mmCIF file of C-alpha atoms in Angstrom:
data_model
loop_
_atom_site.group_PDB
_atom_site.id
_atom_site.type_symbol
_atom_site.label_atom_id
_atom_site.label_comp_id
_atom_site.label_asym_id
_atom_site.label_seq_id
_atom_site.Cartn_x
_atom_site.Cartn_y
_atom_site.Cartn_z
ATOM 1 C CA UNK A 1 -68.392 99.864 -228.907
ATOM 2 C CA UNK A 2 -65.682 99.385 -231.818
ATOM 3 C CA UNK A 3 -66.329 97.317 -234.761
ATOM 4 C CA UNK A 4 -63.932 94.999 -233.455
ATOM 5 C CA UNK A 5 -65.490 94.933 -230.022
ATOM 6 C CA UNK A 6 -68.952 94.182 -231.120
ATOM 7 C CA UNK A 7 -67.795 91.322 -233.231
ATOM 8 C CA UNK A 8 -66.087 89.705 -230.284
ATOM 9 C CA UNK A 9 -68.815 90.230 -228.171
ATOM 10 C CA UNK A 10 -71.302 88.932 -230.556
ATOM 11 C CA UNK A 11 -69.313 85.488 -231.428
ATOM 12 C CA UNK A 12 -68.195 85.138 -227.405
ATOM 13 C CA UNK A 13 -69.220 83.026 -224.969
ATOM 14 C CA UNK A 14 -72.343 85.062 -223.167
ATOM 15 C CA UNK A 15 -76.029 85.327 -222.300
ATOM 16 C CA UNK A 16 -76.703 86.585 -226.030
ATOM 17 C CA UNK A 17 -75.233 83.422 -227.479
ATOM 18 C CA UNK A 18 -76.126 81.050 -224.864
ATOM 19 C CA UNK A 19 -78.913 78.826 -227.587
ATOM 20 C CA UNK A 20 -76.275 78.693 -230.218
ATOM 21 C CA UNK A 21 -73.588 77.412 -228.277
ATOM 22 C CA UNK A 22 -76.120 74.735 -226.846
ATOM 23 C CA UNK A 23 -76.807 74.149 -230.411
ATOM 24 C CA UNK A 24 -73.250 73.757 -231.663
ATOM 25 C CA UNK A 25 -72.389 71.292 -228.399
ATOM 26 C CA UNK A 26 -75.542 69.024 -229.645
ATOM 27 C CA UNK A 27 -74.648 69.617 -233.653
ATOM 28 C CA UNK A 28 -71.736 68.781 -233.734
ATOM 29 C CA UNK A 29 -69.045 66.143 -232.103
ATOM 30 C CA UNK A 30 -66.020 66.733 -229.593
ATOM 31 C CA UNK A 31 -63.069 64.395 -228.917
ATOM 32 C CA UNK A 32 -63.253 65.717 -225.180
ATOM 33 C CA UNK A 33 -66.446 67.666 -223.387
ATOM 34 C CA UNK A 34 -64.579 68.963 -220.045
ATOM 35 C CA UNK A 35 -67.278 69.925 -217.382
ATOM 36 C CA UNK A 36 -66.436 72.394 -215.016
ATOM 37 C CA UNK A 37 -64.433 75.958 -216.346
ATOM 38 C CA UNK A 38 -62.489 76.429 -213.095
ATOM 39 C CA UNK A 39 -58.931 75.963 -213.199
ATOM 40 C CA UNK A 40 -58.411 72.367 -213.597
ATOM 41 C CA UNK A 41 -60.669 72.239 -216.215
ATOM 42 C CA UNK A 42 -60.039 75.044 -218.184
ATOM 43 C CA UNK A 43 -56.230 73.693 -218.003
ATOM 44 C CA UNK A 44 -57.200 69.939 -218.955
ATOM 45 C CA UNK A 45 -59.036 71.660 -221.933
ATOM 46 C CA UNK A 46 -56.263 73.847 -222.971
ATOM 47 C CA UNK A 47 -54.060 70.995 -222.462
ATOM 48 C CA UNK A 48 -56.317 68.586 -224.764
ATOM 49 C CA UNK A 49 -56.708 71.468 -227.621
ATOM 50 C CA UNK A 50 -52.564 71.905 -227.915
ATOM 51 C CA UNK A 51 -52.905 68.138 -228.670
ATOM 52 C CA UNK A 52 -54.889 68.672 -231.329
ATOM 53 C CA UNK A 53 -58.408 67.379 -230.048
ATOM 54 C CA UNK A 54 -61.453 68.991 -230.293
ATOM 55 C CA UNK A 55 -62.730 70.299 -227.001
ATOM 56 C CA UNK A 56 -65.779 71.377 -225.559
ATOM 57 C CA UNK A 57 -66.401 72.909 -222.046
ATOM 58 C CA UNK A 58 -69.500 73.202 -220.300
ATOM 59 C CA UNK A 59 -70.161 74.770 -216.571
ATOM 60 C CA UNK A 60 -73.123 75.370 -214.643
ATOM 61 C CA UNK A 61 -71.816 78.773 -214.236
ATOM 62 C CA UNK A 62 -69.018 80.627 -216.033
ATOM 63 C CA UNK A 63 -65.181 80.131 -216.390
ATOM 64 C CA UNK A 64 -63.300 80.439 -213.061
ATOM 65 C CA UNK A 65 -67.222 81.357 -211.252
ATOM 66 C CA UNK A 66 -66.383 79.152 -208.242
ATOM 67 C CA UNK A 67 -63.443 78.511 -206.110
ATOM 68 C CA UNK A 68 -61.245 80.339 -209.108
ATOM 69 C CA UNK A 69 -63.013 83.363 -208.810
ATOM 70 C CA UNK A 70 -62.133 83.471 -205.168
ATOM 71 C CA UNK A 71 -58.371 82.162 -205.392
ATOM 72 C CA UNK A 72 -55.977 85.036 -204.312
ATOM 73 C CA UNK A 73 -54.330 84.200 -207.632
ATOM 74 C CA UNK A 74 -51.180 83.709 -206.248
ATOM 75 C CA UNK A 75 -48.522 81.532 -207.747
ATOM 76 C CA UNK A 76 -46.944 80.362 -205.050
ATOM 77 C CA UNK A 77 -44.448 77.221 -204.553
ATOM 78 C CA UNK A 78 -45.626 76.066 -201.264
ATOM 79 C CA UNK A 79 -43.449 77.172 -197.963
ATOM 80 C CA UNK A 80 -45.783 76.630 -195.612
ATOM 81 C CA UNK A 81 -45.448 73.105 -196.548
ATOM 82 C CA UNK A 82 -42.242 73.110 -195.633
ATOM 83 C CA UNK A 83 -43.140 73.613 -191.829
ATOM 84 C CA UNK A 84 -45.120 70.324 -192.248
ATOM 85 C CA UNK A 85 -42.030 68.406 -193.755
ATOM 86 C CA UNK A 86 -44.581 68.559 -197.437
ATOM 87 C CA UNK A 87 -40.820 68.616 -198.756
ATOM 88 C CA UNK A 88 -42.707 66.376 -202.305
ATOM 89 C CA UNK A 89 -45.770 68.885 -202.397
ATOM 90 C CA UNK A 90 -43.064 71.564 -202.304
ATOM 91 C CA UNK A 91 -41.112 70.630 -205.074
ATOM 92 C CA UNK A 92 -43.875 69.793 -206.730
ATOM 93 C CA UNK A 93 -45.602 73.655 -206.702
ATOM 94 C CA UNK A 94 -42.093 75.205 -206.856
ATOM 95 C CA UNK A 95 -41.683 73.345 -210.079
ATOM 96 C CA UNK A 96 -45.482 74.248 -211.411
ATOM 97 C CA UNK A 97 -45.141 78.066 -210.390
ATOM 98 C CA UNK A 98 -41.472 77.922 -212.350
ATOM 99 C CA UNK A 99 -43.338 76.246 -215.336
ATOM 100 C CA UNK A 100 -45.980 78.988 -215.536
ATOM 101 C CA UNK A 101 -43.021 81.778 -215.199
ATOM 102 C CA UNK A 102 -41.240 80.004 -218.027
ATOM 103 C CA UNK A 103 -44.147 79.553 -220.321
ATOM 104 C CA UNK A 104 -47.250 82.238 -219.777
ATOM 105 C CA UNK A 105 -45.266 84.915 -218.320
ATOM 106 C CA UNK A 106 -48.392 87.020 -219.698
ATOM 107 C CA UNK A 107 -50.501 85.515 -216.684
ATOM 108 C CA UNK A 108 -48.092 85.050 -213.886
ATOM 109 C CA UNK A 109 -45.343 87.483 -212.635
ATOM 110 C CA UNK A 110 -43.045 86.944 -209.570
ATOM 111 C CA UNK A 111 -43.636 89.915 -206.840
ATOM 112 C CA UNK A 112 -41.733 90.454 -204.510
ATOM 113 C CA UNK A 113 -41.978 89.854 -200.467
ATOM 114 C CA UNK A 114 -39.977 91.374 -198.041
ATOM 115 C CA UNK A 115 -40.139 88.493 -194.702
ATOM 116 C CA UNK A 116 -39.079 90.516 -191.387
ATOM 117 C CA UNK A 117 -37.281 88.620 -188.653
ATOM 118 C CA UNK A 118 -38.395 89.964 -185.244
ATOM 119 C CA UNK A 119 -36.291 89.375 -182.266
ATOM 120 C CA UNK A 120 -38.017 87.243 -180.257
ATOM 121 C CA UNK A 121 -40.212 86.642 -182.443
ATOM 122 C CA UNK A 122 -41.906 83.443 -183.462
ATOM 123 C CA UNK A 123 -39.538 81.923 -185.936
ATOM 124 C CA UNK A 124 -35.575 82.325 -185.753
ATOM 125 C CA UNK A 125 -33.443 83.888 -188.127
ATOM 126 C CA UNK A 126 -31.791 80.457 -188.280
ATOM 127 C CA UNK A 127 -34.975 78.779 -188.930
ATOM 128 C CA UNK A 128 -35.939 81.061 -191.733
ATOM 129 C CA UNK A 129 -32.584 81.093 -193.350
ATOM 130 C CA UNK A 130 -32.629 77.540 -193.372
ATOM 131 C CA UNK A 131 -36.254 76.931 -194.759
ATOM 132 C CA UNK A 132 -35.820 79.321 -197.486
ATOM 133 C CA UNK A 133 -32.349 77.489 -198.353
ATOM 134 C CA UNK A 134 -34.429 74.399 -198.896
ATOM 135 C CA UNK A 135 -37.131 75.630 -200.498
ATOM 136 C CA UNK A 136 -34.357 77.443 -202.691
ATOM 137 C CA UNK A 137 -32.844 73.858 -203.730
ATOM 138 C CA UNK A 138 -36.156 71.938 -204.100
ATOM 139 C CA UNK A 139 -37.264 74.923 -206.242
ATOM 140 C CA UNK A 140 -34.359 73.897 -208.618
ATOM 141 C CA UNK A 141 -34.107 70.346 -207.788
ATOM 142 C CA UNK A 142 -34.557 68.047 -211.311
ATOM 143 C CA UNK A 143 -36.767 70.535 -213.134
ATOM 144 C CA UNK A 144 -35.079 72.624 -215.969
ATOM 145 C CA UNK A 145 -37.248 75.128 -214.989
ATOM 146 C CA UNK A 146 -35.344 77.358 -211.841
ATOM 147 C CA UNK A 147 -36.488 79.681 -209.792
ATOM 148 C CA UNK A 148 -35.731 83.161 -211.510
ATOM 149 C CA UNK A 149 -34.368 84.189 -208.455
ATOM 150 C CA UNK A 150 -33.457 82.568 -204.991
ATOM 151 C CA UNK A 151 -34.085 84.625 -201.555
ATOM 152 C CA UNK A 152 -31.371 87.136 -200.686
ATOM 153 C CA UNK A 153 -30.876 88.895 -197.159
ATOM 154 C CA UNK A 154 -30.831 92.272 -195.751
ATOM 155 C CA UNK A 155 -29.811 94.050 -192.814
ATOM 156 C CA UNK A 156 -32.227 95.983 -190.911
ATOM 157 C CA UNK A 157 -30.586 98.923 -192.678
ATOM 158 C CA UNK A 158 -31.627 97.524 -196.032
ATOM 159 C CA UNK A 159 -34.940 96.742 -194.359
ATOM 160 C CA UNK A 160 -35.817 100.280 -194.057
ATOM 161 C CA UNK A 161 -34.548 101.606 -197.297
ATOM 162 C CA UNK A 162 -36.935 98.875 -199.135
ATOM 163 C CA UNK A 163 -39.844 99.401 -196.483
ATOM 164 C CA UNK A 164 -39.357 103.196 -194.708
ATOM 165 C CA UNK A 165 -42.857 102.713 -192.793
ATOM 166 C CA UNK A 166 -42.148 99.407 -191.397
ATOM 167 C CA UNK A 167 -41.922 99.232 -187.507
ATOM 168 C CA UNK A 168 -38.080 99.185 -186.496
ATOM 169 C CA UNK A 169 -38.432 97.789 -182.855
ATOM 170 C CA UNK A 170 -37.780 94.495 -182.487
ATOM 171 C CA UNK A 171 -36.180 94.130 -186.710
#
């Protein structure tokens, strides 16, 4: 272990330091003690610290030990919802994932997903084009935060350049 790697273990949060962090919470005073390091704490307590306040946060675990730690840690904006006529809750995670693109781009990066249209298959090409249209403009609707990109189409041919292995009946 580096010099540099001891240090930060030694002044971190862990088992080793567990009575002197208890200590500091009851020595000294907090404008804000969050409880619970999953992700809407940890993000109330980064929010409250960029403010200027002095935060605190305390779990019965560790950060992200619950449902965080089991999230698939996707970013996504929602188009399922979209099927339920969630067209609010859409806009609403569309404009979140954009904001988290935009500003911690170090956490968050768009990956691409390739959406086959079968023939006779569940959903129509109509239906898809026309759901990823909206979720296209609610994605950019009032937000100055857009969508990096909106969907784009291929032809089976393109399919099968992007995806060689994928099953060409029915595409």
């Amino acid at each position: 272990m580096s010099e540099l790697e001891k240090k930060l273990f030694d002044e971190s949060w862990n088992h080793k330091n567990r009575d002197k962090i208890i200590n500091q919470l009851k020595d000294k005073n907090y404008d804000v003690i969050v409880i619970g390091a999953g992700i809407t704490g940890t993000g109330v307590a980064r929010e409250a610290a960029m403010r200027g306040l002095k935060v605190a946060v305390v779990d019965m675990q560790d950060f992200a030990a619950g449902t965080s730690s089991r999230s698939s840690k996707l970013g996504h904006g929602g188009l399922r919802y979209l099927g339920y006529g969630e067209m609010d809750l859409v806009h609403e995670s569309t404009t979140e994932r954009n904001w988290m693109v935009a500003h911690i781009p170090h956490l968050i990066r768009p990956i691409p997903f390739l959406i086959p249209v079968l023939k006779g298959g569940k959903y129509k090409k109509r239906d898809i084009v026309s759901a990823l249209k909206i979720y296209d403009f609610l994605g950019n609707k009032d937000t100055e935060f857009k969508i990096y990109k909106e969907h784009k189409w291929y032809k089976p041919e393109g399919v099968f350049e992007l995806e060689p292995e994928l099953l060409r009946e029915g595409v």
